[in-house]
Coordinates of C-alpha atoms in Angstrom, one line a residue:
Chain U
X283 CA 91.5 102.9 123.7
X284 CA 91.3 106.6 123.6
X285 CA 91.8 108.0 120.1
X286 CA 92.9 111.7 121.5
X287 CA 95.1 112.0 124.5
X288 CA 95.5 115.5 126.3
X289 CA 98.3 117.1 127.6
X290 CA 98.8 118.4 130.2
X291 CA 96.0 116.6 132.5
X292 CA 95.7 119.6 134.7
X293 CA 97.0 123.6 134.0
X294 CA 96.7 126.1 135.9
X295 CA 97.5 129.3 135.2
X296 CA 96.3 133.3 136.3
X297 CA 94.2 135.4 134.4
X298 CA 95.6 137.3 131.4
X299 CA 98.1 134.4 130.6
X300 CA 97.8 132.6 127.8
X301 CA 97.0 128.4 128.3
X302 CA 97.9 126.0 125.9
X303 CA 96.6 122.5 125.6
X304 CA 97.8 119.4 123.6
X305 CA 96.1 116.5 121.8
X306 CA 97.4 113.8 120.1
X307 CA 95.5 110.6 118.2
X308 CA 96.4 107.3 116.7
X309 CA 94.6 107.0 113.4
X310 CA 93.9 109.3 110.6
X311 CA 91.1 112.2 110.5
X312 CA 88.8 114.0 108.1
X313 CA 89.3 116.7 111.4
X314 CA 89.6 117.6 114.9
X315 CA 87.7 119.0 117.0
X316 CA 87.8 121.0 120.4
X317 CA 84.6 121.1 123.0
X318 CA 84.6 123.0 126.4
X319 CA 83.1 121.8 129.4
X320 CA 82.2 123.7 132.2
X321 CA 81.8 121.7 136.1
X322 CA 78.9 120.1 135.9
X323 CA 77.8 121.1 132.1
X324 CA 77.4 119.8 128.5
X325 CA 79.9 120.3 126.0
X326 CA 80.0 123.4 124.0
X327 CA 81.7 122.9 120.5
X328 CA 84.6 125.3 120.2
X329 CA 86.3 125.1 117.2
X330 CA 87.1 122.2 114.0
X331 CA 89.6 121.7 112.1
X332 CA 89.9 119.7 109.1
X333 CA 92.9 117.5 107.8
X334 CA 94.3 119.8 105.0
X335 CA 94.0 122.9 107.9
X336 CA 97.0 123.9 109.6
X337 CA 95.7 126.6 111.9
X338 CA 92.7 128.4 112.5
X339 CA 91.6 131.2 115.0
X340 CA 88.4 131.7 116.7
X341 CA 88.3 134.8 119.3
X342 CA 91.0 134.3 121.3
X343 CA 91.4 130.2 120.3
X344 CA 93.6 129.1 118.0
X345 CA 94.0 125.6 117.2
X346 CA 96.9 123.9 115.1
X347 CA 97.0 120.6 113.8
X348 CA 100.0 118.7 112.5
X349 CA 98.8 115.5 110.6
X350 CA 102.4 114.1 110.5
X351 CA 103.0 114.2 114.2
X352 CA 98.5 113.2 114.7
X353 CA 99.1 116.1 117.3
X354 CA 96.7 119.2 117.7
X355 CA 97.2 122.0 120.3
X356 CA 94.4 124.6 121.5
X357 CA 96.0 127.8 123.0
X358 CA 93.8 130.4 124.7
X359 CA 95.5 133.7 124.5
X360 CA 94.6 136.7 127.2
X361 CA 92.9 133.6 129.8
X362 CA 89.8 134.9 131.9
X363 CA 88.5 133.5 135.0
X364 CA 85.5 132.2 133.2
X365 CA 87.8 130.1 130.9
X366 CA 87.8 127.7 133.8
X367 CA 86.6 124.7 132.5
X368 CA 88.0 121.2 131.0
X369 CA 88.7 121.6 127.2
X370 CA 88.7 118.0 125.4
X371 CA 89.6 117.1 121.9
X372 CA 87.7 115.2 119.6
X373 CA 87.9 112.8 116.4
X374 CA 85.3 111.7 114.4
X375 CA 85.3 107.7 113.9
X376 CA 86.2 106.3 110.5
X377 CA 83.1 105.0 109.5
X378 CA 81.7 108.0 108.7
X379 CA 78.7 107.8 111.5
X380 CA 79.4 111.1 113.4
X381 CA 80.4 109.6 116.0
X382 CA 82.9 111.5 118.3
X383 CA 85.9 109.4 120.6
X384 CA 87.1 111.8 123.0
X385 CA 90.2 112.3 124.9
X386 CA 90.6 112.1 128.6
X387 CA 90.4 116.3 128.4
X388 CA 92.8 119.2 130.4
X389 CA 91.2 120.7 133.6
X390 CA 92.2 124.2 133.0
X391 CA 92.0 126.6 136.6
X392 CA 92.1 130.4 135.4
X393 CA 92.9 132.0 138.9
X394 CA 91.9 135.8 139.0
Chain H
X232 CA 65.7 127.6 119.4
X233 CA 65.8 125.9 122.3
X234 CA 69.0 123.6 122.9
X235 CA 69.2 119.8 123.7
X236 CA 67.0 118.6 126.4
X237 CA 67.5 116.4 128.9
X238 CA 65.8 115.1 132.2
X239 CA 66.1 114.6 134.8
X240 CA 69.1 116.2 135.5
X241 CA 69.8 114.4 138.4
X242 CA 68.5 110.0 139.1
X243 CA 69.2 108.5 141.9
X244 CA 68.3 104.6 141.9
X245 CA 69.5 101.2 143.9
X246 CA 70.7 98.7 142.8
X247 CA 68.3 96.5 140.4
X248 CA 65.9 99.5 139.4
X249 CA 65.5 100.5 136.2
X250 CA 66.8 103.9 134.7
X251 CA 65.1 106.3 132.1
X252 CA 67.2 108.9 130.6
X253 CA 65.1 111.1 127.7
X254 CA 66.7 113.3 125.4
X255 CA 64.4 115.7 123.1
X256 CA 67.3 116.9 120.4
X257 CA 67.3 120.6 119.0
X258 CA 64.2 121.4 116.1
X259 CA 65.0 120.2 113.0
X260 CA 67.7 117.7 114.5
X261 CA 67.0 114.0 113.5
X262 CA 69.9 112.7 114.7
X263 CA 70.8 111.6 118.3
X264 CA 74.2 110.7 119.8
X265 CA 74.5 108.9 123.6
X266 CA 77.9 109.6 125.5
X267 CA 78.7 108.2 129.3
X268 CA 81.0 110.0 131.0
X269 CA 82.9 108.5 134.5
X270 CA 84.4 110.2 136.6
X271 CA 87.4 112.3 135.6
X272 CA 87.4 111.0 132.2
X273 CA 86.0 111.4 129.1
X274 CA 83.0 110.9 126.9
X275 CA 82.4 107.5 125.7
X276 CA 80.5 107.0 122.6
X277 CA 77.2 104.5 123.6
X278 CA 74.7 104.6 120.6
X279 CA 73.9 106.8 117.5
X280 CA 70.2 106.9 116.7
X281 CA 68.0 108.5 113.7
X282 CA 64.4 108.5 113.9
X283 CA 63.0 105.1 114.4
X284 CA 66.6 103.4 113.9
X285 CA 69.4 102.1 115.9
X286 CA 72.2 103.6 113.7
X287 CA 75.7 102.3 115.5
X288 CA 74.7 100.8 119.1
X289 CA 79.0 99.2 119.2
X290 CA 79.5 101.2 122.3
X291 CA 76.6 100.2 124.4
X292 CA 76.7 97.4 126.8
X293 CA 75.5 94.2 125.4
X294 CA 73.0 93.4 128.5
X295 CA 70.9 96.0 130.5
X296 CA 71.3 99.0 128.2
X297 CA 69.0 100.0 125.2
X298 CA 68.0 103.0 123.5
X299 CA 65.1 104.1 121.3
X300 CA 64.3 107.0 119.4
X301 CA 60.5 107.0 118.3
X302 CA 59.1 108.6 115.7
X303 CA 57.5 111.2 117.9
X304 CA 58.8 112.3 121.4
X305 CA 61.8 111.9 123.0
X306 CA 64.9 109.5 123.0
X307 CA 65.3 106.9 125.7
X308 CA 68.1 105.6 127.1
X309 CA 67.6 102.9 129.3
X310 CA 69.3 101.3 132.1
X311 CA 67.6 98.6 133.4
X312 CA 68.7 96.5 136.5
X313 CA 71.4 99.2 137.4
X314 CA 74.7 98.7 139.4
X315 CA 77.0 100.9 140.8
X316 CA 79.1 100.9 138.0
X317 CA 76.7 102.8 135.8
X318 CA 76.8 105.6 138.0
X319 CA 78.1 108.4 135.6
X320 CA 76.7 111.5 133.6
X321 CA 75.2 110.5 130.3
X322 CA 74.9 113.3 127.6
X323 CA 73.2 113.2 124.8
X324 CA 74.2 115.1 121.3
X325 CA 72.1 116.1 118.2
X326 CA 73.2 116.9 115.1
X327 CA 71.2 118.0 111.7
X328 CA 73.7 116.2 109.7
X329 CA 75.4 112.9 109.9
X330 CA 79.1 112.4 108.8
X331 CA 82.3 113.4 109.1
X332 CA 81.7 117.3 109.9
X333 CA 79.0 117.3 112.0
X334 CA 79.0 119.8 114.9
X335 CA 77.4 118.4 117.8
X336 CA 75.0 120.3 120.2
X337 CA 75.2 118.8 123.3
X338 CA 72.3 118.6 126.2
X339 CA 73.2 119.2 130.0
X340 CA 73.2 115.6 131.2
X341 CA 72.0 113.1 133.1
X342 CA 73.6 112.4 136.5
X343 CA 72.9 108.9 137.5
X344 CA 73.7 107.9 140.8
X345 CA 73.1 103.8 141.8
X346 CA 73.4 103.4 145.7

């Protein structure tokens, strides 16, 4: 089963609005992390957060996690057409291998 | 630096050929993630390699599928007697370190396509 779950599926939204994206996962975490992939691409890494983070920005990213709820949200303020892309979350498995489990990822459309 | 390598970017096979995905990781990376992606869903963790070792192989298919990582060239992942199900986009990861905060560097993919 997925560990991270994304909400919504598909947003989209026109350029200069901001997006926001949600995440949530079933077991504990040492952190989360958010990857961007453009159609027909590899995943960039955009941001981590670890456990005992609440928040942290990046450019125009900002990520939240709440640990009690196992929810994260990535919010992308000022959106450009060249944010198009799907954004997925990430969790690195338990035993400590590096190993990533993905969720199903948000298809985000950035019309101009 | 250059990034994550893959080839070919694109495989087409039938059914009951054999498939051979390589993956040269970043310099200085000695360890190599495999991912599948299907359609309109996620990455799937396959196998997690270090040089000359099979790491974590508990998401790789117990028949058909193996991967290698030798001691010099390239990674390997191969498919052998495909079916259409395998069609997907593999990607492969490398990472300097191993562990829980690891950043992974991702390559471009492999599309395979099984007719």
């Amino acid at each position: 089963s997925q560990q991270g779950e994304e909400d919504p599926q598909a947003l989209s939204i026109q350029e200069g609005e901001n997006a926001t994206m949600n995440c949530s996962y079933k077991t504990s975490i040492n952190n989360l992390q958010w990857y961007r992939q453009n159609s027909g691409r590899g995943l960039v890494h955009l941001i981590l957060i670890r456990s005992n983070e609440r928040e942290k920005h990046s450019g125009r990213l900002r990520v939240t996690l709440d640990t009690s709820k196992k929810s994260s949200s990535l919010l992308i303020t000022a959106s450009r057409a060249a944010d198009t892309a799907s954004y997925f979350c990430a969790t690195v498995d338990s035993g400590n291998t590096g190993k990533l489990i993905f969720g199903q990822g948000t298809t985000l459309q950035v019309k101009p | 630096n250059a990034g994550v390598m893959q080839n070919p970017r694109h495989l087409v096979r039938r059914r009951g050929q054999e498939a051979r995905l390589r993956c040269s990781p970043m310099k200085g990376h000695s360890h190599v993630y495999w991912y599948r992606q299907l359609p309109e869903e996620g990455l799937k963790f396959m196998v997690y390699l270090q040089k000359e070792n099979i790491i974590d192989e508990s998401g790789m298919p117990k028949e058909r599928f193996s991967a290698e990582f030798p001691k010099e060239g390239p990674s390997i992942l191969r498919i052998q007697q495909v079916v259409r199900g395998d069609s997907a986009a593999y990607f492969c990861a490398s990472s300097p370190l191993t562990g829980y905060y690891n950043e992974q560097f991702f390559g471009p993919g492999t599309r395979l396509t099984v007719l």
